[in-house]
Coordinates of C-alpha atoms and ligand atoms in Angstrom, one line a residue:
M263 CA -23.8 3.2 -38.5
K264 CA -22.5 2.0 -35.4
K265 CA -19.5 3.4 -34.4
V266 CA -15.9 1.4 -33.6
V267 CA -12.8 3.3 -31.7
F268 CA -9.6 0.9 -32.2
F269 CA -7.1 1.9 -29.8
G270 CA -3.9 1.1 -30.8
G271 CA -4.7 1.7 -34.0
S272 CA -1.7 3.1 -36.1
G273 CA -0.9 -1.6 -35.3
L274 CA -1.0 -4.7 -38.3
L275 CA -4.4 -5.7 -36.8
A276 CA -6.0 -2.2 -36.1
V277 CA -5.4 -1.0 -39.5
N278 CA -6.4 -4.7 -41.4
W279 CA -10.1 -4.2 -39.3
A280 CA -11.0 -1.4 -39.7
K281 CA -10.5 -1.5 -43.8
K282 CA -12.6 -5.1 -43.5
I283 CA -15.6 -3.5 -41.7
C284 CA -15.1 0.6 -42.6
L285 CA -18.0 0.4 -44.8
D286 CA -20.3 -1.4 -42.5
Y287 CA -19.2 0.8 -39.4
E288 CA -17.9 4.5 -38.5
V289 CA -14.3 3.7 -37.8
Y290 CA -12.2 6.0 -35.3
L291 CA -8.7 4.5 -35.4
I292 CA -6.9 5.8 -32.3
M293 CA -2.8 7.5 -33.0
H294 CA -0.5 7.6 -30.4
K295 CA 3.2 8.2 -32.0
R296 CA 2.6 7.3 -35.8
K297 CA -0.2 8.6 -37.8
I298 CA -0.9 7.6 -41.2
Q299 CA -3.5 8.4 -43.9
L300 CA -6.4 5.3 -44.7
P301 CA -9.7 6.0 -46.8
E302 CA -13.5 5.7 -45.6
V303 CA -11.4 5.9 -41.8
N304 CA -11.4 8.5 -39.4
V305 CA -8.2 8.6 -38.5
I306 CA -7.9 10.8 -35.0
H307 CA -5.0 11.9 -33.3
F308 CA -4.3 14.4 -30.9
D309 CA -1.4 17.0 -30.0
E310 CA -1.2 16.8 -26.1
N311 CA -2.3 14.9 -24.0
F312 CA -3.1 12.1 -25.1
E313 CA -5.9 10.9 -22.3
A314 CA -7.4 13.3 -21.0
S315 CA -8.0 14.1 -24.3
F316 CA -9.1 10.5 -25.7
N317 CA -11.2 10.1 -22.3
H318 CA -13.1 13.5 -23.4
F319 CA -13.0 12.3 -27.2
V320 CA -14.6 8.7 -26.5
L321 CA -17.2 10.4 -23.7
E322 CA -18.1 12.8 -26.4
L323 CA -19.1 10.4 -28.9
K324 CA -20.4 8.0 -27.6
P325 CA -19.4 4.4 -29.1
D326 CA -21.0 1.7 -29.5
L327 CA -17.9 -0.2 -29.7
I328 CA -14.3 0.2 -27.8
V329 CA -12.0 -2.4 -29.5
N330 CA -8.5 -2.4 -27.4
C331 CA -5.3 -3.5 -30.5
A332 CA -2.6 -1.3 -28.3
A333 CA 0.3 -3.4 -26.8
L334 CA 3.8 -3.5 -26.3
T335 CA 4.4 -6.6 -28.3
N336 CA 8.8 -7.0 -28.3
V337 CA 8.9 -9.6 -26.4
D338 CA 12.8 -8.5 -25.2
L339 CA 11.7 -4.8 -24.6
C340 CA 8.7 -6.0 -22.7
E341 CA 11.4 -8.7 -20.4
S342 CA 14.5 -5.3 -20.7
N343 CA 11.2 -2.3 -19.8
P344 CA 8.3 -4.0 -17.5
S345 CA 6.9 -0.5 -15.9
M346 CA 6.4 -0.3 -19.6
A347 CA 5.6 -3.1 -20.1
N348 CA 3.0 -3.1 -17.7
K349 CA 1.7 0.6 -18.7
I350 CA 1.5 -0.8 -22.2
N351 CA 0.0 -4.5 -21.7
T352 CA -1.5 -3.3 -18.6
E353 CA -2.9 -0.7 -17.3
W354 CA -4.3 1.1 -20.4
P355 CA -7.0 -2.6 -20.9
K356 CA -7.9 -0.9 -17.0
K357 CA -8.4 1.6 -18.4
L358 CA -10.1 1.3 -21.5
A359 CA -12.5 -1.3 -19.7
L360 CA -13.8 1.5 -17.6
L361 CA -14.0 4.2 -19.7
S362 CA -16.2 1.6 -21.9
K363 CA -18.4 1.6 -19.1
K364 CA -18.4 4.6 -17.9
V365 CA -20.1 5.1 -22.3
G366 CA -22.3 1.7 -22.5
A367 CA -20.0 0.7 -24.8
K368 CA -18.7 -2.9 -25.5
F369 CA -15.4 -3.3 -24.7
V370 CA -13.5 -5.9 -27.4
H371 CA -9.7 -7.1 -25.7
I372 CA -7.0 -8.2 -27.7
S373 CA -5.1 -10.7 -25.9
T374 CA -2.3 -13.4 -26.6
D375 CA -2.2 -17.1 -26.9
H376 CA 1.5 -16.5 -24.8
L377 CA 0.0 -17.3 -21.5
F378 CA 0.8 -20.8 -20.6
D379 CA 4.3 -22.6 -20.2
G380 CA 3.7 -24.9 -23.3
K381 CA 4.0 -28.1 -21.0
K382 CA 0.2 -29.5 -22.0
K383 CA -0.4 -30.0 -25.4
I384 CA -3.2 -28.5 -26.5
Y385 CA -5.0 -25.2 -23.8
N386 CA -7.9 -24.3 -23.6
E387 CA -10.0 -20.9 -22.1
G388 CA -10.8 -22.4 -18.6
D389 CA -7.2 -23.6 -18.2
Q390 CA -4.4 -22.3 -15.5
I391 CA -2.3 -19.6 -17.4
S392 CA 1.6 -19.5 -16.1
P393 CA 3.1 -17.2 -18.0
L394 CA 6.9 -17.4 -18.7
N395 CA 8.3 -13.7 -19.6
Q396 CA 6.9 -10.0 -18.8
Y397 CA 5.1 -9.9 -21.7
A398 CA 2.9 -12.6 -20.9
K399 CA 3.1 -11.8 -17.2
T400 CA 1.8 -8.0 -18.5
K401 CA -1.3 -10.0 -21.2
A402 CA -2.5 -12.0 -18.7
A403 CA -3.3 -9.9 -15.6
A404 CA -4.7 -7.1 -18.6
E405 CA -7.3 -9.9 -19.0
K406 CA -8.2 -10.7 -14.9
V407 CA -9.0 -6.9 -15.0
V408 CA -10.6 -6.4 -17.7
L409 CA -13.4 -9.0 -16.6
L410 CA -12.8 -7.3 -12.9
I411 CA -14.3 -4.3 -14.4
D412 CA -15.9 -5.2 -16.9
E413 CA -17.7 -9.1 -17.0
N414 CA -20.3 -8.3 -20.4
A415 CA -16.3 -7.9 -22.4
L416 CA -14.6 -9.8 -24.7
I417 CA -11.2 -11.6 -24.2
V418 CA -10.2 -12.6 -28.0
R419 CA -6.9 -14.6 -27.2
T420 CA -5.1 -15.1 -31.1
N421 CA -2.5 -15.2 -32.5
F422 CA -2.9 -13.8 -36.6
Y423 CA -0.5 -13.4 -39.5
G424 CA -2.4 -10.6 -42.1
W425 CA -1.0 -8.2 -45.1
G426 CA 2.0 -6.1 -43.2
L427 CA 2.2 -2.3 -43.3
S428 CA 5.3 -0.5 -44.1
Y429 CA 6.4 0.4 -40.7
R430 CA 4.6 -3.6 -39.6
K431 CA 5.7 -7.0 -40.7
S432 CA 4.0 -9.4 -39.9
F433 CA 5.4 -13.6 -40.0
S434 CA 3.5 -14.3 -42.7
D435 CA 5.1 -11.1 -44.6
F436 CA 8.8 -12.8 -43.5
I437 CA 7.9 -16.3 -45.1
L438 CA 7.0 -14.3 -48.2
E439 CA 9.9 -12.0 -48.5
G440 CA 12.1 -14.9 -47.5
L441 CA 11.0 -17.0 -50.6
R442 CA 10.5 -14.9 -53.4
N443 CA 13.7 -13.0 -52.3
K444 CA 15.5 -16.8 -52.0
T445 CA 17.1 -15.8 -48.9
D446 CA 18.1 -17.5 -46.5
L447 CA 14.6 -19.0 -43.9
Q448 CA 15.1 -20.5 -40.9
L449 CA 11.9 -21.9 -38.6
F450 CA 11.3 -23.2 -35.7
S451 CA 10.7 -26.5 -35.8
D452 CA 10.2 -27.1 -32.2
V453 CA 7.6 -24.1 -31.4
F454 CA 4.3 -24.8 -32.1
Y455 CA 0.8 -23.1 -32.6
S456 CA -2.9 -22.7 -34.0
P457 CA -2.3 -19.3 -36.5
I458 CA -5.8 -17.6 -37.6
Y459 CA -5.7 -15.5 -40.6
I460 CA -6.8 -11.9 -39.6
G461 CA -9.5 -12.1 -41.9
E462 CA -11.3 -14.3 -40.3
L463 CA -10.2 -13.5 -37.0
V464 CA -12.5 -10.6 -37.3
R465 CA -15.4 -12.2 -39.3
L466 CA -14.6 -14.8 -36.2
I467 CA -15.3 -11.3 -34.1
H468 CA -18.2 -10.6 -35.8
L469 CA -19.5 -13.2 -35.3
A470 CA -18.7 -13.4 -31.6
L471 CA -20.1 -10.3 -30.8
E472 CA -23.7 -10.4 -32.4
K473 CA -23.8 -13.9 -30.4
K474 CA -23.0 -11.6 -28.2
C475 CA -20.5 -13.8 -26.4
I476 CA -18.8 -12.6 -23.4
G477 CA -15.3 -13.9 -21.2
I478 CA -12.8 -14.9 -22.5
Y479 CA -12.8 -16.7 -25.5
N480 CA -9.7 -18.6 -28.4
F481 CA -9.8 -17.3 -31.8
V482 CA -7.5 -19.0 -33.3
G483 CA -7.0 -21.9 -36.7
T484 CA -8.0 -25.0 -36.1
E485 CA -4.7 -26.6 -37.1
N486 CA -1.2 -26.7 -34.4
I487 CA 1.3 -26.3 -36.7
S488 CA 5.3 -25.8 -36.3
K489 CA 6.2 -22.3 -37.5
Y490 CA 8.3 -24.3 -39.8
D491 CA 5.1 -26.1 -41.0
F492 CA 3.8 -23.3 -41.4
G493 CA 6.1 -22.0 -43.9
M494 CA 6.2 -24.7 -45.5
A495 CA 2.2 -24.2 -46.4
I496 CA 3.1 -20.7 -47.3
S497 CA 5.5 -22.2 -49.8
E498 CA 2.2 -24.4 -51.0
V499 CA -0.1 -22.3 -51.9
F500 CA 1.6 -19.0 -52.8
D501 CA 3.5 -22.1 -55.5
L502 CA 6.7 -20.7 -54.1
S503 CA 10.1 -22.9 -53.8
N504 CA 10.1 -24.0 -50.7
E505 CA 14.8 -24.7 -50.9
N506 CA 15.9 -21.3 -48.8
I507 CA 13.8 -23.1 -45.9
S508 CA 15.5 -24.9 -43.2
S509 CA 14.2 -26.4 -40.1
S510 CA 16.4 -24.5 -36.3
L511 CA 15.2 -25.3 -33.0
I512 CA 14.4 -22.7 -30.5
G513 CA 15.5 -25.0 -28.1
A514 CA 18.8 -23.6 -29.0
K515 CA 19.0 -20.7 -28.4
K516 CA 20.1 -19.6 -25.7
D517 CA 20.1 -15.9 -25.0
F518 CA 16.4 -16.3 -26.6
V519 CA 13.6 -14.1 -23.6
L520 CA 12.0 -17.4 -22.3
R521 CA 9.2 -18.6 -24.8
P522 CA 6.8 -20.7 -24.3
K523 CA 7.4 -23.9 -27.2
N524 CA 3.9 -24.2 -27.5
M525 CA 1.6 -21.6 -27.6
A526 CA -1.7 -24.0 -30.2
L527 CA -5.0 -23.2 -28.4
S528 CA -8.3 -24.6 -29.0
N529 CA -11.2 -23.5 -30.6
E530 CA -13.7 -25.7 -29.3
K531 CA -15.3 -23.4 -27.5
L532 CA -15.7 -21.3 -29.9
L533 CA -17.0 -23.0 -33.0
K534 CA -19.1 -24.2 -31.0
K535 CA -20.8 -20.8 -29.5
L536 CA -20.4 -19.9 -32.7
N537 CA -22.5 -22.9 -34.5
Q538 CA -19.7 -22.7 -37.8
P539 CA -17.0 -23.9 -39.0
I540 CA -13.9 -21.6 -39.5
L541 CA -12.2 -21.6 -42.7
T542 CA -8.7 -24.5 -43.2
L543 CA -5.4 -23.4 -42.8
K544 CA -5.1 -23.7 -46.4
E545 CA -8.5 -21.2 -47.1
Q546 CA -7.2 -19.2 -45.3
L547 CA -3.8 -18.5 -46.4
M548 CA -5.6 -19.1 -50.4
S549 CA -7.5 -15.6 -48.5
L550 CA -4.0 -14.3 -47.9
K551 CA -2.9 -15.1 -51.5
E552 CA -6.2 -14.2 -52.8
D553 CA -6.5 -10.5 -50.5
E554 CA -2.4 -9.7 -51.6
I555 CA -4.5 -7.1 -54.3
Q556 CA -5.7 -5.4 -52.2
K557 CA -3.9 -4.6 -49.4
A558 CA -3.5 -1.7 -47.1
V559 CA -0.8 0.4 -48.0
V560 CA 0.1 2.6 -45.2
Ligands
LIG51 N1 1.2 -9.5 -34.0 C1 0.0 -11.1 -34.0 O1 1.1 -12.2 -34.5 C2 0.2 -11.1 -32.2 C3 0.2 -12.5 -31.3 C4 -0.6 -12.3 -30.4 C5 -1.9 -11.5 -30.1 N2 -1.5 -10.4 -30.6 C6 -1.6 -9.6 -30.2 O2 -3.3 -8.5 -31.0 C7 -3.1 -7.5 -30.8 C8 -2.9 -6.5 -31.2 O3 -1.3 -7.2 -32.0 P1 -0.4 -6.3 -33.2 O4 0.7 -7.2 -33.7 O5 -1.7 -5.7 -34.3 O6 0.0 -4.1 -32.8 P2 0.7 -3.7 -33.0 O7 1.1 -3.3 -34.8 O8 2.6 -3.8 -32.7 O9 0.2 -2.1 -32.7 C9 0.5 -2.0 -31.4 C10 0.0 -0.5 -31.6 O10 -0.7 -0.4 -30.0 C11 0.6 1.3 -30.0 N3 0.7 1.6 -28.8 C12 1.2 2.3 -28.2 N4 1.5 2.6 -27.4 C13 0.9 2.8 -27.0 C14 0.0 3.6 -25.8 N5 1.0 3.9 -24.7 N6 -0.9 4.5 -25.8 C15 -1.8 4.4 -27.1 N7 -1.1 3.2 -28.4 C16 -0.1 2.8 -27.6 C17 1.2 1.9 -31.3 O11 1.5 2.7 -31.4 P3 2.7 3.5 -31.9 O12 3.6 2.9 -32.6 O13 2.3 4.9 -32.8 O14 2.7 3.8 -30.5 C18 0.0 1.0 -32.4 O15 -0.3 1.1 -33.4 C19 -2.0 -7.2 -29.4 O16 -2.3 -6.9 -28.4 C20 -1.1 -8.3 -29.3 O17 -0.5 -8.0 -27.7 C21 -1.0 -10.2 -31.6

C-alpha cells in the first residue's frame, strides 16, 4: 500500500481525508498540540523536539505522498501575529517541500481561495494575486516558495465544507446547528465563493494525482454563490426551515480585518485536465447529508 503523511493531521480536512482513504492507503496523521484517535489510521505524535523528530520519521518512513494540511487559518490571529502566521503558513510549507524532494515523495500543498482582492468576477490560476491580509499574504508566499523548490508539487486552491470535529466546526456545521437549533443565523449576502464538499474535493485530488497534475489548480465547485445563498441551499437539501436565516453585509462590519468580498474561482482548468464532471452544489450537499451517519467522531 502507498504511504501518505498528513502534516496538520488533527485538522478538519486531514481527518476527513484520512477517513476517506484509510482502507486504500497506509495513512499517517502527524499531531502537533492536539492528540486524537482514529480507527485504521496511524496517529503520530512526538514527545519532544517536534521538527527534528518529524524529519527523522519521514526520512525513515519514505512516504509516497506528503500532504500539508497545517495552517493558521484564523484570519484575525494572522493579522495580530504575522510572525506566527509566517512560520506556520509559509516557513513550514517551505520545509515540507524540501523534505518531500529529499525523500522523493509527491508533495500536495493546500492553499486557499483568499488570495485576491475580489475585484474580478471569477479568478483562474493565471490571474495575478493581490492578497489583502496577512493570512492571504502568508498563503501566497507559500505557493511561490513551494513551487520554486519543487516544480512537481501540486498546489490546491480551495474552500471546503464537511462534517467537522468536536473541536473544529466547519461552515456547514455552523449553518446546520443554527437551522436545527433555530438560532439567529446572519449570513453575508455580499461575500461570494465557490465551495466544495470535502468528499468531492478528496475524490478530485486523487484523480489529479493519477493524472500527474503539477502546479496550481483550483479545486472548487462550479457554482459561485453568496454565503447567504449557501445557507439557503443547505436548508433546502436538509429540509429545514430557513426562517431564522437573515442576510447581512460584510461591507457594514467596520472592525473586520480586510477580506475579499469575492473569492470565486474557476474550476475549468481542473475539469479539462481530469476530463470528468464534478458534482453540482445540490449533489454535493446531498452527499454531505448522506455522510452524516458516518461522520468522523473525533
Ligand atoms: N477551512 C476552510 O474552509 C479552508 C478554506 C480555504 C483553505 N483552507 C486551507 O486548507 C488547509 C486545511 O485547513 P483546515 O481548516 O483543515 O485546518 P485546521 O482545521 O485549522 O487545522 C490546522 C492543523 O494545523 C496544525 N498546526 C497548526 N500549527 C502547526 C505547527 N506549527 N506545526 C504543525 N502543525 C500545526 C493544527 O494542529 P494543532 O491544533 O494541534 O496545533 C491542525 O492540525 C489549510 O491550509 C487552510 O489554509 C481551509
